[in-house]
Amino acid sequence: MITISIKHDMTNITRYLDDIQRKQVPYATARALTKTVQGAKDEAGKQIAQRLNRPTRYATSAMYIKPATKAKLEAMVYVKDAGMTQKSGMKSQADVLGHLFAGGKRKHKNFEGALLRRGYMSRGEIAVPGAACPLDGYGNIPAAFIVKLLAYFQSFGESGYKANMTAKGRARMEKAAAKGAAGAGVQYFISRGPGHWFGRGSWKNGRSQKLPRGIWQRQTWSAGSSIKPVIMFVNEGAYKRYFDLPAIASSAINANFSNEFDSALSEAMRTAR
């Protein structure tokens, strides 16, 4: 969990207060801590919206707070972790965006895990869009296209799973042009990288692969064909921390806590019985 806790020791303050004021301090402190982490959450969300390229609602709503209570004078701001996503099976924001807050390597996405299990990708690789890969309005690979590719390569988890595309289904895609259907026939294939042999007869009668590692698309028309990259497998690099949550929280404390505490204590005293 990517979490920042904000605590406060009120010992030095309470010694200067009278009994009535002292009784209101836990409430005022809890309220001030909660307001302070809310400010840190808002600032983190603003930075996500401004610094990421076309962020989705999933990204901009990544931050969450745990309010302080009178019994526990500690408030937390953190990136949503497992169990906090709205859709079943969806990875948490901490899994998907955690490397932007902590640095290091990002976790593999679900479809990358499927490609890893099939042996198409290596552990030290991640998948990035190629020139022929469709993208949605946020610059991400559409889920429907990912499902299509996984079905094409029969990469869904269970053997015989109904979403996996049959040989007949692949053949219909590949022969679309030959049958006079609109558009070109489409075939997808995996390149394991330059130097790998493919085709019948392996190295003896086959050919040496020259295409970079990844998923490629071959489109065929009556007049010819073209080959374009769809998803490339590239070496996984380490990310630098992009959002400094400790610094955001520290700035919120310095800027807001004293005023929030004074305001909360004043309000508590005004309404005290």
GROMACS .gro file of C-alpha atoms in nm:
model
  273
    1MET     CA    1   0.000   0.000   0.000
    2ILE     CA    2   0.129   0.345  -0.092
    3THR     CA    3   0.031   0.537   0.220
    4ILE     CA    4   0.122   0.858   0.399
    5SER     CA    5   0.009   0.892   0.762
    6ILE     CA    6  -0.023   1.231   0.930
    7LYS     CA    7  -0.013   1.235   1.309
    8HIS     CA    8   0.013   1.520   1.554
    9ASP     CA    9   0.125   1.542   1.916
   10MET     CA   10  -0.086   1.805   2.091
   11THR     CA   11   0.101   1.790   2.426
   12ASN     CA   12   0.269   2.127   2.382
   13ILE     CA   13  -0.058   2.293   2.285
   14THR     CA   14  -0.289   2.150   2.551
   15ARG     CA   15  -0.072   2.275   2.840
   16TYR     CA   16  -0.180   2.631   2.755
   17LEU     CA   17  -0.553   2.556   2.735
   18ASP     CA   18  -0.822   2.558   3.003
   19ASP     CA   19  -1.023   2.247   3.088
   20ILE     CA   20  -1.309   2.319   2.847
   21GLN     CA   21  -1.069   2.385   2.560
   22ARG     CA   22  -0.864   2.078   2.648
   23LYS     CA   23  -1.172   1.856   2.620
   24GLN     CA   24  -1.232   1.980   2.266
   25VAL     CA   25  -0.876   1.923   2.146
   26PRO     CA   26  -0.919   1.558   2.029
   27TYR     CA   27  -1.218   1.657   1.814
   28ALA     CA   28  -1.042   1.963   1.673
   29THR     CA   29  -0.724   1.768   1.606
   30ALA     CA   30  -0.907   1.485   1.426
   31ARG     CA   31  -1.099   1.736   1.216
   32ALA     CA   32  -0.783   1.931   1.129
   33LEU     CA   33  -0.591   1.614   1.036
   34THR     CA   34  -0.874   1.496   0.812
   35LYS     CA   35  -0.901   1.834   0.640
   36THR     CA   36  -0.524   1.838   0.592
   37VAL     CA   37  -0.508   1.498   0.424
   38GLN     CA   38  -0.808   1.596   0.211
   39GLY     CA   39  -0.597   1.884   0.083
   40ALA     CA   40  -0.310   1.645   0.010
   41LYS     CA   41  -0.550   1.412  -0.174
   42ASP     CA   42  -0.685   1.700  -0.384
   43GLU     CA   43  -0.333   1.817  -0.473
   44ALA     CA   44  -0.226   1.464  -0.573
   45GLY     CA   45  -0.537   1.430  -0.790
   46LYS     CA   46  -0.464   1.766  -0.954
   47GLN     CA   47  -0.108   1.659  -1.035
   48ILE     CA   48  -0.231   1.332  -1.186
   49ALA     CA   49  -0.479   1.522  -1.404
   50GLN     CA   50  -0.217   1.775  -1.517
   51ARG     CA   51   0.092   1.559  -1.564
   52LEU     CA   52  -0.044   1.237  -1.714
   53ASN     CA   53  -0.134   1.229  -2.081
   54ARG     CA   54  -0.514   1.210  -2.115
   55PRO     CA   55  -0.570   1.037  -1.778
   56THR     CA   56  -0.884   0.833  -1.734
   57ARG     CA   57  -1.132   0.866  -1.448
   58TYR     CA   58  -0.971   0.550  -1.311
   59ALA     CA   59  -0.640   0.739  -1.277
   60THR     CA   60  -0.770   1.073  -1.155
   61SER     CA   61  -0.976   0.899  -0.882
   62ALA     CA   62  -0.679   0.696  -0.758
   63MET     CA   63  -0.638   0.877  -0.426
   64TYR     CA   64  -0.826   0.794  -0.107
   65ILE     CA   65  -0.817   0.913   0.253
   66LYS     CA   66  -0.880   0.753   0.590
   67PRO     CA   67  -1.010   1.018   0.830
   68ALA     CA   68  -0.874   1.067   1.179
   69THR     CA   69  -1.092   1.003   1.483
   70LYS     CA   70  -1.083   1.132   1.840
   71ALA     CA   71  -0.967   0.786   1.948
   72LYS     CA   72  -0.696   0.768   1.681
   73LEU     CA   73  -0.540   1.099   1.589
   74GLU     CA   74  -0.397   0.980   1.260
   75ALA     CA   75  -0.520   1.047   0.907
   76MET     CA   76  -0.397   0.872   0.592
   77VAL     CA   77  -0.381   0.956   0.223
   78TYR     CA   78  -0.305   0.669  -0.011
   79VAL     CA   79  -0.342   0.518  -0.356
   80LYS     CA   80  -0.641   0.284  -0.369
   81ASP     CA   81  -0.532  -0.072  -0.303
   82ALA     CA   82  -0.677  -0.420  -0.365
   83GLY     CA   83  -1.046  -0.455  -0.292
   84MET     CA   84  -1.127  -0.089  -0.358
   85THR     CA   85  -1.195  -0.115  -0.733
   86GLN     CA   86  -1.554  -0.105  -0.852
   87LYS     CA   87  -1.535  -0.384  -1.109
   88SER     CA   88  -1.458  -0.745  -1.028
   89GLY     CA   89  -1.123  -0.861  -1.162
   90MET     CA   90  -0.997  -0.507  -1.224
   91LYS     CA   91  -0.653  -0.431  -1.084
   92SER     CA   92  -0.629  -0.165  -0.818
   93GLN     CA   93  -0.480   0.177  -0.882
   94ALA     CA   94  -0.191   0.083  -0.653
   95ASP     CA   95  -0.113  -0.211  -0.883
   96VAL     CA   96  -0.143  -0.010  -1.205
   97LEU     CA   97  -0.008   0.331  -1.097
   98GLY     CA   98   0.203   0.241  -0.795
   99HIS     CA   99   0.534   0.275  -0.981
  100LEU     CA  100   0.454   0.642  -1.047
  101PHE     CA  101   0.445   0.706  -0.670
  102ALA     CA  102   0.718   0.470  -0.551
  103GLY     CA  103   0.946   0.429  -0.854
  104GLY     CA  104   1.081   0.094  -0.969
  105LYS     CA  105   0.912  -0.149  -1.208
  106ARG     CA  106   0.543  -0.149  -1.283
  107LYS     CA  107   0.333  -0.460  -1.238
  108HIS     CA  108   0.225  -0.654  -1.545
  109LYS     CA  109  -0.126  -0.588  -1.673
  110ASN     CA  110  -0.375  -0.873  -1.696
  111PHE     CA  111  -0.329  -0.922  -2.071
  112GLU     CA  112   0.049  -0.916  -2.030
  113GLY     CA  113   0.013  -1.193  -1.773
  114ALA     CA  114  -0.180  -1.400  -2.029
  115LEU     CA  115   0.097  -1.350  -2.286
  116LEU     CA  116   0.357  -1.444  -2.025
  117ARG     CA  117   0.177  -1.764  -1.937
  118ARG     CA  118   0.167  -1.863  -2.304
  119GLY     CA  119   0.539  -1.798  -2.337
  120TYR     CA  120   0.502  -1.517  -2.591
  121MET     CA  121   0.651  -1.252  -2.362
  122SER     CA  122   0.948  -1.279  -2.128
  123ARG     CA  123   0.944  -1.182  -1.762
  124GLY     CA  124   1.168  -0.883  -1.822
  125GLU     CA  125   0.940  -0.734  -2.088
  126ILE     CA  126   0.631  -0.517  -2.104
  127ALA     CA  127   0.387  -0.467  -2.393
  128VAL     CA  128   0.353  -0.128  -2.565
  129PRO     CA  129   0.129  -0.025  -2.859
  130GLY     CA  130   0.273  -0.046  -3.212
  131ALA     CA  131   0.183   0.157  -3.519
  132ALA     CA  132  -0.114  -0.066  -3.612
  133CYS     CA  133  -0.259  -0.084  -3.262
  134PRO     CA  134  -0.593   0.095  -3.214
  135LEU     CA  135  -0.611   0.336  -2.920
  136ASP     CA  136  -0.908   0.483  -2.739
  137GLY     CA  137  -0.960   0.849  -2.657
  138TYR     CA  138  -0.725   0.820  -2.359
  139GLY     CA  139  -0.441   0.665  -2.556
  140ASN     CA  140  -0.500   0.316  -2.415
  141ILE     CA  141  -0.547  -0.014  -2.598
  142PRO     CA  142  -0.925  -0.083  -2.608
  143ALA     CA  143  -1.035  -0.379  -2.397
  144ALA     CA  144  -1.229  -0.526  -2.691
  145PHE     CA  145  -0.914  -0.536  -2.904
  146ILE     CA  146  -0.715  -0.702  -2.625
  147VAL     CA  147  -0.988  -0.967  -2.593
  148LYS     CA  148  -0.974  -1.019  -2.969
  149LEU     CA  149  -0.597  -1.075  -2.966
  150LEU     CA  150  -0.605  -1.306  -2.666
  151ALA     CA  151  -0.883  -1.506  -2.831
  152TYR     CA  152  -0.690  -1.517  -3.158
  153PHE     CA  153  -0.386  -1.666  -2.986
  154GLN     CA  154  -0.604  -1.881  -2.756
  155SER     CA  155  -0.446  -1.712  -2.454
  156PHE     CA  156  -0.741  -1.719  -2.214
  157GLY     CA  157  -0.671  -1.913  -1.897
  158GLU     CA  158  -0.884  -2.224  -1.926
  159SER     CA  159  -0.815  -2.476  -2.198
  160GLY     CA  160  -1.109  -2.476  -2.437
  161TYR     CA  161  -1.245  -2.151  -2.292
  162LYS     CA  162  -1.532  -2.034  -2.513
  163ALA     CA  163  -1.371  -1.691  -2.577
  164ASN     CA  164  -1.068  -1.850  -2.742
  165MET     CA  165  -1.096  -1.822  -3.118
  166THR     CA  166  -1.119  -2.145  -3.315
  167ALA     CA  167  -0.912  -2.226  -3.621
  168LYS     CA  168  -1.222  -2.160  -3.834
  169GLY     CA  169  -1.263  -1.817  -3.677
  170ARG     CA  170  -0.903  -1.724  -3.752
  171ALA     CA  171  -0.939  -1.853  -4.105
  172ARG     CA  172  -1.243  -1.632  -4.166
  173MET     CA  173  -1.041  -1.327  -4.063
  174GLU     CA  174  -0.746  -1.425  -4.279
  175LYS     CA  175  -0.951  -1.499  -4.591
  176ALA     CA  176  -1.184  -1.199  -4.582
  177ALA     CA  177  -1.027  -1.038  -4.889
  178ALA     CA  178  -1.020  -1.359  -5.089
  179LYS     CA  179  -1.395  -1.402  -5.034
  180GLY     CA  180  -1.464  -1.049  -5.150
  181ALA     CA  181  -1.557  -0.919  -4.806
  182ALA     CA  182  -1.518  -0.550  -4.731
  183GLY     CA  183  -1.168  -0.458  -4.621
  184ALA     CA  184  -0.859  -0.674  -4.610
  185GLY     CA  185  -0.797  -1.016  -4.469
  186VAL     CA  186  -0.614  -0.995  -4.136
  187GLN     CA  187  -0.365  -1.233  -3.980
  188TYR     CA  188  -0.178  -1.187  -3.652
  189PHE     CA  189   0.149  -1.355  -3.567
  190ILE     CA  190   0.417  -1.348  -3.298
  191SER     CA  191   0.774  -1.249  -3.370
  192ARG     CA  192   1.022  -1.383  -3.119
  193GLY     CA  193   1.286  -1.140  -3.240
  194PRO     CA  194   1.577  -1.131  -3.487
  195GLY     CA  195   1.777  -1.450  -3.503
  196HIS     CA  196   1.489  -1.684  -3.419
  197TRP     CA  197   1.399  -1.939  -3.684
  198PHE     CA  198   1.042  -1.999  -3.793
  199GLY     CA  199   0.857  -2.196  -4.058
  200ARG     CA  200   0.850  -2.562  -4.149
  201GLY     CA  201   1.174  -2.749  -4.089
  202SER     CA  202   1.303  -2.510  -3.820
  203TRP     CA  203   1.657  -2.378  -3.885
  204LYS     CA  204   1.731  -2.615  -4.174
  205ASN     CA  205   1.445  -2.522  -4.406
  206GLY     CA  206   1.293  -2.230  -4.221
  207ARG     CA  207   1.372  -1.859  -4.224
  208SER     CA  208   1.548  -1.636  -3.974
  209GLN     CA  209   1.316  -1.383  -3.811
  210LYS     CA  210   1.408  -1.020  -3.876
  211LEU     CA  211   1.116  -0.846  -3.707
  212PRO     CA  212   1.145  -0.711  -3.349
  213ARG     CA  213   0.971  -0.904  -3.071
  214GLY     CA  214   0.597  -0.856  -3.048
  215ILE     CA  215   0.260  -0.913  -3.213
  216TRP     CA  216   0.240  -0.821  -3.581
  217GLN     CA  217  -0.046  -0.780  -3.822
  218ARG     CA  218  -0.045  -0.895  -4.182
  219GLN     CA  219  -0.319  -0.745  -4.397
  220THR     CA  220  -0.387  -0.895  -4.737
  221TRP     CA  221  -0.565  -0.732  -5.029
  222SER     CA  222  -0.616  -0.862  -5.381
  223ALA     CA  223  -0.331  -0.631  -5.488
  224GLY     CA  224  -0.080  -0.725  -5.217
  225SER     CA  225  -0.016  -0.721  -4.845
  226SER     CA  226   0.144  -0.520  -4.566
  227ILE     CA  227   0.297  -0.601  -4.227
  228LYS     CA  228   0.269  -0.362  -3.933
  229PRO     CA  229   0.352  -0.383  -3.561
  230VAL     CA  230   0.053  -0.414  -3.329
  231ILE     CA  231   0.203  -0.466  -2.982
  232MET     CA  232   0.576  -0.462  -2.917
  233PHE     CA  233   0.753  -0.648  -2.638
  234VAL     CA  234   1.021  -0.417  -2.498
  235ASN     CA  235   1.263  -0.448  -2.209
  236GLU     CA  236   1.112  -0.338  -1.882
  237GLY     CA  237   1.289  -0.036  -1.741
  238ALA     CA  238   1.279   0.111  -1.390
  239TYR     CA  239   1.064   0.418  -1.339
  240LYS     CA  240   1.165   0.720  -1.138
  241ARG     CA  241   0.912   0.841  -0.883
  242TYR     CA  242   0.677   1.070  -1.075
  243PHE     CA  243   0.451   1.186  -0.792
  244ASP     CA  244   0.612   1.264  -0.455
  245LEU     CA  245   0.332   1.185  -0.212
  246PRO     CA  246   0.543   1.250   0.103
  247ALA     CA  247   0.630   1.597  -0.028
  248ILE     CA  248   0.266   1.664  -0.116
  249ALA     CA  249   0.157   1.563   0.235
  250SER     CA  250   0.433   1.767   0.399
  251SER     CA  251   0.335   2.074   0.201
  252ALA     CA  252  -0.029   2.028   0.303
  253ILE     CA  253   0.069   2.005   0.670
  254ASN     CA  254   0.281   2.319   0.659
  255ALA     CA  255   0.021   2.516   0.466
  256ASN     CA  256  -0.303   2.403   0.626
  257PHE     CA  257  -0.283   2.220   0.958
  258SER     CA  258  -0.246   2.518   1.194
  259ASN     CA  259  -0.531   2.710   1.033
  260GLU     CA  260  -0.750   2.400   1.019
  261PHE     CA  261  -0.685   2.329   1.387
  262ASP     CA  262  -0.761   2.686   1.495
  263SER     CA  263  -1.081   2.684   1.292
  264ALA     CA  264  -1.190   2.343   1.425
  265LEU     CA  265  -1.115   2.437   1.786
  266SER     CA  266  -1.305   2.763   1.753
  267GLU     CA  267  -1.602   2.580   1.609
  268ALA     CA  268  -1.585   2.317   1.886
  269MET     CA  269  -1.576   2.585   2.155
  270ARG     CA  270  -1.867   2.773   1.997
  271THR     CA  271  -2.088   2.466   1.996
  272ALA     CA  272  -1.963   2.312   2.324
  273ARG     CA  273  -2.226   2.257   2.591
   0.00000   0.00000   0.00000
